[in-house]
Short mmCIF file of C-alpha atoms in Angstrom, two decimals:
data_model
loop_
_atom_site.label_atom_id
_atom_site.label_comp_id
_atom_site.label_asym_id
_atom_site.label_seq_id
_atom_site.Cartn_x
_atom_site.Cartn_y
_atom_site.Cartn_z
CA UNK Y 1 -27.42 -71.27 14.74
CA UNK Y 2 -29.76 -70.53 11.86
CA UNK Y 3 -30.53 -74.03 10.60
CA UNK Y 4 -31.59 -75.28 14.04
CA UNK Y 5 -33.34 -72.19 15.41
CA UNK Y 6 -36.73 -73.95 15.30
CA UNK Y 7 -35.34 -76.83 17.39
CA UNK Y 8 -34.25 -75.00 20.56
CA UNK Y 9 -33.14 -78.01 22.59
CA UNK Y 10 -30.77 -79.33 19.95
CA UNK Y 11 -29.77 -75.79 19.00
CA UNK Y 12 -28.64 -75.18 22.59
CA UNK Y 13 -26.48 -78.34 22.58
CA UNK Y 14 -24.90 -77.41 19.27
CA UNK Y 15 -24.13 -73.95 20.61
CA UNK Y 16 -22.37 -75.62 23.56
CA UNK Y 17 -20.33 -77.72 21.14
CA UNK Y 18 -19.43 -74.63 19.14
CA UNK Y 19 -18.29 -72.91 22.35
CA UNK Y 20 -16.00 -75.86 23.12
CA UNK Y 21 -14.49 -75.55 19.67
CA UNK Y 22 -14.00 -71.79 20.01
CA UNK Y 23 -12.30 -72.32 23.37
CA UNK Y 24 -9.84 -74.78 21.80
CA UNK Y 25 -8.76 -72.40 19.03
CA UNK Y 26 -5.64 -70.45 20.07
CA UNK Y 27 -6.18 -66.81 20.97
CA UNK Y 28 -2.78 -65.74 19.70
CA UNK Y 29 -0.30 -66.90 17.10
CA UNK Y 30 -0.51 -67.57 13.40
CA UNK Y 31 -3.42 -69.99 13.56
CA UNK Y 32 -5.71 -67.72 15.55
CA UNK Y 33 -6.63 -65.52 12.57
CA UNK Y 34 -7.02 -68.55 10.30
CA UNK Y 35 -9.13 -70.79 12.53
CA UNK Y 36 -11.24 -68.37 14.58
CA UNK Y 37 -13.56 -67.52 11.62
CA UNK Y 38 -14.10 -71.24 10.94
CA UNK Y 39 -15.52 -71.86 14.39
CA UNK Y 40 -17.52 -68.62 14.35
CA UNK Y 41 -19.33 -69.70 11.14
CA UNK Y 42 -20.54 -73.12 12.16
CA UNK Y 43 -22.60 -74.27 9.19
CA UNK Y 44 -25.35 -76.80 9.87
CA UNK Y 45 -23.21 -79.00 12.17
CA UNK Y 46 -25.06 -82.07 10.94
CA UNK Y 47 -22.47 -84.56 12.18
CA UNK Y 48 -22.47 -83.25 15.77
CA UNK Y 49 -26.28 -83.14 15.63
CA UNK Y 50 -26.46 -86.78 14.56
CA UNK Y 51 -24.04 -87.73 17.32
CA UNK Y 52 -26.10 -85.94 19.98
CA UNK Y 53 -29.32 -87.57 18.75
CA UNK Y 54 -27.72 -91.02 18.62
CA UNK Y 55 -26.43 -90.60 22.16
CA UNK Y 56 -29.67 -89.14 23.50
CA UNK Y 57 -30.07 -85.72 25.08
CA UNK Y 58 -29.58 -86.99 28.62
CA UNK Y 59 -26.40 -88.99 28.02
CA UNK Y 60 -23.15 -87.61 29.54
CA UNK Y 61 -23.39 -84.12 28.01
CA UNK Y 62 -19.73 -83.27 28.69
CA UNK Y 63 -18.52 -86.45 27.04
CA UNK Y 64 -20.90 -86.25 24.11
CA UNK Y 65 -20.20 -82.56 23.49
CA UNK Y 66 -16.43 -83.05 23.44
CA UNK Y 67 -16.74 -86.05 21.16
CA UNK Y 68 -18.98 -84.01 18.83
CA UNK Y 69 -16.51 -81.10 18.86
CA UNK Y 70 -13.72 -83.49 17.87
CA UNK Y 71 -15.84 -84.82 15.03
CA UNK Y 72 -16.59 -81.32 13.72
CA UNK Y 73 -12.90 -80.38 13.88
CA UNK Y 74 -12.12 -83.43 11.73
CA UNK Y 75 -14.85 -82.41 9.31
CA UNK Y 76 -13.47 -78.87 9.05
CA UNK Y 77 -10.00 -80.28 8.39
CA UNK Y 78 -11.38 -82.38 5.54
CA UNK Y 79 -13.11 -79.31 4.07
CA UNK Y 80 -9.88 -77.33 4.04
CA UNK Y 81 -8.03 -80.17 2.34
CA UNK Y 82 -10.90 -80.55 -0.13
CA UNK Y 83 -10.68 -76.87 -1.04
CA UNK Y 84 -6.94 -77.19 -1.64
CA UNK Y 85 -7.47 -80.08 -4.05
CA UNK Y 86 -10.54 -78.59 -5.76
CA UNK Y 87 -9.23 -75.00 -5.86
CA UNK Y 88 -12.29 -73.96 -3.86
CA UNK Y 89 -12.88 -70.24 -3.70
CA UNK Y 90 -15.84 -69.99 -1.34
CA UNK Y 91 -17.06 -71.98 1.63
CA UNK Y 92 -20.11 -71.10 3.74
CA UNK Y 93 -20.38 -67.75 2.01
CA UNK Y 94 -16.79 -66.75 2.78
CA UNK Y 95 -13.48 -67.05 0.92
CA UNK Y 96 -11.82 -70.40 1.61
CA UNK Y 97 -8.74 -70.73 3.78
CA UNK Y 98 -6.60 -71.62 0.76
CA UNK Y 99 -7.84 -68.57 -1.14
CA UNK Y 100 -7.17 -66.22 1.79
CA UNK Y 101 -3.95 -67.67 3.16
CA UNK Y 102 -2.39 -69.82 0.44
CA UNK Y 103 -1.83 -73.54 0.05
CA UNK Y 104 0.94 -73.98 2.60
CA UNK Y 105 -0.97 -72.26 5.41
CA UNK Y 106 -4.15 -74.13 4.49
CA UNK Y 107 -2.31 -77.44 4.80
CA UNK Y 108 -0.97 -76.48 8.20
CA UNK Y 109 -4.41 -75.24 9.29
CA UNK Y 110 -6.02 -78.58 8.35
CA UNK Y 111 -3.34 -80.44 10.31
CA UNK Y 112 -3.87 -78.12 13.27
CA UNK Y 113 -7.59 -78.91 13.28
CA UNK Y 114 -6.78 -82.63 13.48
CA UNK Y 115 -4.60 -81.82 16.51
CA UNK Y 116 -7.52 -79.92 18.09
CA UNK Y 117 -9.78 -82.92 17.48
CA UNK Y 118 -7.34 -85.16 19.34
CA UNK Y 119 -7.20 -82.66 22.19
CA UNK Y 120 -11.01 -82.70 22.51
CA UNK Y 121 -10.89 -86.47 22.94
CA UNK Y 122 -8.51 -86.26 25.89
CA UNK Y 123 -10.22 -87.59 29.01
CA UNK Y 124 -12.94 -89.57 27.25
CA UNK Y 125 -13.39 -93.19 28.26
CA UNK Y 126 -11.99 -94.99 25.25
CA UNK Y 127 -13.18 -98.43 26.39
CA UNK Y 128 -16.81 -97.32 25.99
CA UNK Y 129 -16.39 -96.31 22.38
CA UNK Y 130 -15.86 -98.16 19.14
CA UNK Y 131 -12.37 -97.65 17.79
CA UNK Y 132 -12.36 -93.88 17.42
CA UNK Y 133 -11.79 -91.49 15.89
CA UNK Y 134 -9.19 -92.48 13.33
CA UNK Y 135 -10.64 -95.66 11.81
CA UNK Y 136 -12.23 -93.58 9.07
CA UNK Y 137 -9.11 -91.56 8.22
CA UNK Y 138 -7.37 -94.16 6.06
CA UNK Y 139 -10.40 -94.84 3.83
CA UNK Y 140 -11.23 -91.12 3.65
CA UNK Y 141 -7.73 -90.22 2.47
CA UNK Y 142 -7.74 -93.09 -0.01
CA UNK Y 143 -11.04 -91.81 -1.39
CA UNK Y 144 -9.68 -88.27 -1.66
CA UNK Y 145 -6.62 -89.55 -3.53
CA UNK Y 146 -8.80 -91.62 -5.85
CA UNK Y 147 -10.98 -88.59 -6.61
CA UNK Y 148 -7.88 -86.59 -7.48
CA UNK Y 149 -6.55 -89.32 -9.80
CA UNK Y 150 -9.91 -89.88 -11.51
CA UNK Y 151 -10.55 -86.24 -12.47
CA UNK Y 152 -12.05 -85.98 -15.96
CA UNK Y 153 -12.19 -89.79 -16.23
CA UNK Y 154 -15.26 -91.12 -18.02
CA UNK Y 155 -14.54 -94.74 -17.12
CA UNK Y 156 -16.02 -94.55 -13.62
CA UNK Y 157 -18.89 -96.83 -12.61
CA UNK Y 158 -21.87 -96.12 -10.34
CA UNK Y 159 -20.65 -98.78 -7.88
CA UNK Y 160 -17.16 -97.31 -7.80
CA UNK Y 161 -18.45 -93.80 -7.26
CA UNK Y 162 -20.76 -94.89 -4.43
CA UNK Y 163 -17.87 -96.73 -2.75
CA UNK Y 164 -15.80 -93.56 -2.94
CA UNK Y 165 -18.39 -91.27 -1.37
CA UNK Y 166 -19.09 -93.91 1.27
CA UNK Y 167 -15.51 -93.39 2.43
CA UNK Y 168 -15.24 -89.68 1.64
CA UNK Y 169 -18.51 -88.49 3.17
CA UNK Y 170 -20.42 -91.41 4.64
CA UNK Y 171 -17.84 -92.56 7.19
CA UNK Y 172 -17.93 -89.32 9.19
CA UNK Y 173 -21.71 -89.63 9.55
CA UNK Y 174 -21.26 -93.30 10.40
CA UNK Y 175 -18.76 -92.32 13.08
CA UNK Y 176 -21.24 -89.80 14.48
CA UNK Y 177 -24.12 -92.25 14.76
CA UNK Y 178 -22.13 -95.21 16.06
CA UNK Y 179 -20.03 -93.20 18.53
CA UNK Y 180 -23.09 -91.47 19.94
CA UNK Y 181 -24.95 -94.75 20.29
CA UNK Y 182 -21.92 -96.42 21.90
CA UNK Y 183 -21.66 -93.69 24.55
CA UNK Y 184 -25.31 -94.26 25.43
CA UNK Y 185 -24.72 -97.96 26.20
CA UNK Y 186 -23.38 -99.35 29.46
CA UNK Y 187 -21.12 -101.47 27.27
CA UNK Y 188 -20.91 -100.97 23.53
CA UNK Y 189 -23.12 -103.41 21.65
CA UNK Y 190 -25.38 -103.52 18.66
CA UNK Y 191 -23.65 -100.57 17.04
CA UNK Y 192 -23.33 -102.17 13.61
CA UNK Y 193 -26.86 -101.12 12.48
CA UNK Y 194 -26.10 -97.57 13.62
CA UNK Y 195 -22.82 -97.58 11.74
CA UNK Y 196 -24.65 -98.58 8.58
CA UNK Y 197 -27.48 -96.09 9.15
CA UNK Y 198 -25.01 -93.21 9.48
CA UNK Y 199 -23.26 -94.39 6.35
CA UNK Y 200 -26.52 -94.46 4.41
CA UNK Y 201 -27.42 -90.98 5.63
CA UNK Y 202 -24.00 -89.63 4.60
CA UNK Y 203 -24.23 -91.16 1.13
CA UNK Y 204 -27.67 -89.61 0.64
CA UNK Y 205 -26.35 -86.25 1.80
CA UNK Y 206 -23.45 -86.32 -0.66
CA UNK Y 207 -25.74 -87.29 -3.55
CA UNK Y 208 -28.04 -84.42 -2.59
CA UNK Y 209 -25.05 -82.09 -2.95
CA UNK Y 210 -24.15 -83.68 -6.28
CA UNK Y 211 -27.59 -82.85 -7.67
CA UNK Y 212 -27.43 -79.33 -6.22
CA UNK Y 213 -24.13 -78.71 -8.02
CA UNK Y 214 -25.82 -79.36 -11.36
CA UNK Y 215 -28.36 -76.66 -10.49
CA UNK Y 216 -25.68 -74.15 -9.53
CA UNK Y 217 -24.39 -72.00 -12.38
CA UNK Y 218 -20.85 -72.31 -10.95
CA UNK Y 219 -20.84 -76.04 -11.85
CA UNK Y 220 -17.88 -76.55 -9.53
CA UNK Y 221 -17.80 -80.35 -9.78
CA UNK Y 222 -17.89 -80.32 -13.58
CA UNK Y 223 -15.23 -77.61 -13.74
CA UNK Y 224 -12.89 -79.65 -11.58
CA UNK Y 225 -13.58 -82.87 -13.46
CA UNK Y 226 -15.37 -84.50 -10.53
CA UNK Y 227 -17.91 -86.53 -12.45
CA UNK Y 228 -20.60 -87.41 -9.92
CA UNK Y 229 -23.27 -90.10 -9.94
CA UNK Y 230 -25.79 -88.24 -12.15
CA UNK Y 231 -23.02 -87.62 -14.70
CA UNK Y 232 -22.00 -91.29 -14.62
CA UNK Y 233 -25.64 -92.36 -15.04
CA UNK Y 234 -26.04 -89.92 -17.95
CA UNK Y 235 -22.96 -91.35 -19.67
CA UNK Y 236 -24.51 -94.82 -19.48
CA UNK Y 237 -27.65 -93.59 -21.24
CA UNK Y 238 -26.07 -91.07 -23.61
CA UNK Y 239 -22.56 -92.26 -24.60
CA UNK Y 240 -22.24 -89.36 -27.05
CA UNK Y 241 -22.02 -87.07 -24.01
CA UNK Y 242 -18.39 -88.22 -23.79
CA UNK Y 243 -17.57 -85.99 -26.74
CA UNK Y 244 -18.61 -82.85 -24.89
CA UNK Y 245 -17.05 -83.93 -21.59
CA UNK Y 246 -13.78 -84.68 -23.39
CA UNK Y 247 -13.54 -80.98 -24.31
CA UNK Y 248 -13.51 -79.98 -20.65
CA UNK Y 249 -10.32 -79.42 -18.74
CA UNK Y 250 -8.73 -77.21 -16.11
CA UNK Y 251 -9.39 -73.56 -16.80
CA UNK Y 252 -11.98 -74.04 -19.55
CA UNK Y 253 -14.03 -70.80 -19.40
CA UNK Y 254 -16.81 -71.71 -21.86
CA UNK Y 255 -19.99 -71.19 -19.80
CA UNK Y 256 -22.17 -72.34 -22.68
CA UNK Y 257 -20.42 -75.73 -22.73
CA UNK Y 258 -21.38 -76.39 -19.13
CA UNK Y 259 -24.97 -75.34 -19.77
CA UNK Y 260 -25.19 -77.70 -22.74
CA UNK Y 261 -23.77 -80.61 -20.75
CA UNK Y 262 -26.20 -80.10 -17.90
CA UNK Y 263 -29.14 -79.92 -20.31
CA UNK Y 264 -28.07 -83.22 -21.85
CA UNK Y 265 -27.78 -84.80 -18.42
CA UNK Y 266 -31.28 -83.55 -17.59
CA UNK Y 267 -32.52 -85.07 -20.83
CA UNK Y 268 -31.61 -88.55 -19.62
CA UNK Y 269 -32.98 -90.43 -16.63
CA UNK Y 270 -29.85 -89.61 -14.60
CA UNK Y 271 -31.53 -87.16 -12.19
CA UNK Y 272 -34.42 -89.51 -11.50
CA UNK Y 273 -32.06 -92.46 -10.98
CA UNK Y 274 -29.91 -90.46 -8.56
CA UNK Y 275 -33.01 -89.40 -6.62
CA UNK Y 276 -34.02 -93.06 -6.38
CA UNK Y 277 -30.61 -93.94 -4.89
CA UNK Y 278 -30.99 -91.10 -2.37
CA UNK Y 279 -34.45 -92.35 -1.45
CA UNK Y 280 -33.19 -95.90 -0.94
CA UNK Y 281 -30.39 -94.85 1.39
CA UNK Y 282 -32.65 -92.50 3.33
CA UNK Y 283 -35.30 -95.13 3.90
CA UNK Y 284 -32.76 -97.65 5.13
CA UNK Y 285 -31.18 -95.18 7.52
CA UNK Y 286 -34.55 -93.93 8.80
CA UNK Y 287 -35.74 -97.46 9.58
CA UNK Y 288 -32.71 -98.03 11.83
CA UNK Y 289 -32.79 -94.63 13.51
CA UNK Y 290 -36.48 -94.91 14.27
CA UNK Y 291 -35.91 -98.20 16.08
CA UNK Y 292 -32.77 -97.07 17.95
CA UNK Y 293 -33.48 -93.44 18.89
CA UNK Y 294 -35.72 -92.27 21.68
CA UNK Y 295 -39.00 -90.61 20.72
CA UNK Y 296 -37.71 -87.08 21.33
CA UNK Y 297 -34.49 -87.70 19.39
CA UNK Y 298 -36.44 -89.29 16.53
CA UNK Y 299 -38.62 -86.19 16.20
CA UNK Y 300 -35.51 -84.04 15.81
CA UNK Y 301 -34.01 -86.50 13.33
CA UNK Y 302 -37.20 -86.56 11.26
CA UNK Y 303 -37.32 -82.75 11.22
CA UNK Y 304 -33.70 -82.61 10.04
CA UNK Y 305 -34.45 -85.03 7.23
CA UNK Y 306 -37.47 -83.07 6.09
CA UNK Y 307 -35.41 -79.86 5.99
CA UNK Y 308 -32.59 -81.46 4.04
CA UNK Y 309 -34.40 -83.90 1.79
CA UNK Y 310 -38.03 -82.86 1.60
CA UNK Y 311 -40.17 -85.61 0.14
CA UNK Y 312 -37.50 -88.20 -0.59
CA UNK Y 313 -38.93 -90.81 1.77
CA UNK Y 314 -40.60 -93.65 -0.08
CA UNK Y 315 -42.29 -95.02 3.02
CA UNK Y 316 -44.03 -91.97 4.42
CA UNK Y 317 -44.83 -93.84 7.64
CA UNK Y 318 -41.18 -93.45 8.57
CA UNK Y 319 -41.70 -89.69 8.71
CA UNK Y 320 -44.73 -89.66 10.93
CA UNK Y 321 -44.32 -88.28 14.42
#
């Protein structure tokens, strides 16, 4: 697993989780050809990694690994449904499921992954866990529906956008951190700080992706009318930007228009303000994880943060080993 190759202990656990997922995918039938490539190309597996670190390396590996596999199946399902809504053409360097197999099969494939997640949870001791794994599903689906309805809307607020990505992205990370921590306890307690820390981490991760999209010449968020936090900040500072955004719409091919919009966004303080929000959420999450993780798990967590976020920490003491 490329991202984790310099962290062999965690890399080994994530490989075990990937093997569980591959074993759950059917060997024959219509879904075999659709789902097998998804589990062969694992991505960074950040949510399972956070779950393993929150649980601790020595905690019930079978239980933790199956819980992490369920979480990653749910994440994959959400990606497929995202690509249907956003007309995604590429995911992890490969054509998306909807592009290869069509909308109907992609819908069924996403539903099948949710079924596989439930199957991975079979046999786990539910009384040791917070209410899992479906507490996040209602808010996540609400957030997805809101994103769909607000496409190309320039009336969004920073607070509203942050609330949406908290549900859309943050809750899966929150589930990872709180579930892992709950498994580590003799009886679940004190998981609220870990829930919040995972949420903060997930929000920071989504905002990182939002900034990356503005640096990508594909401009996929802008093309689909998903106006992210830096765009919303830029509209606050440069109301005239609304004129150019109003000319966008589905299928607009004008590459120069996107370049102009991004240059105007960069000419405001929107990028800096978004980076400040990322930094705030990262520092809050790091403070909790440092106090709740073991020393070995913290070192892996800190390494992951440095790889993903570089110098975003405001309090550099949080990054020291």
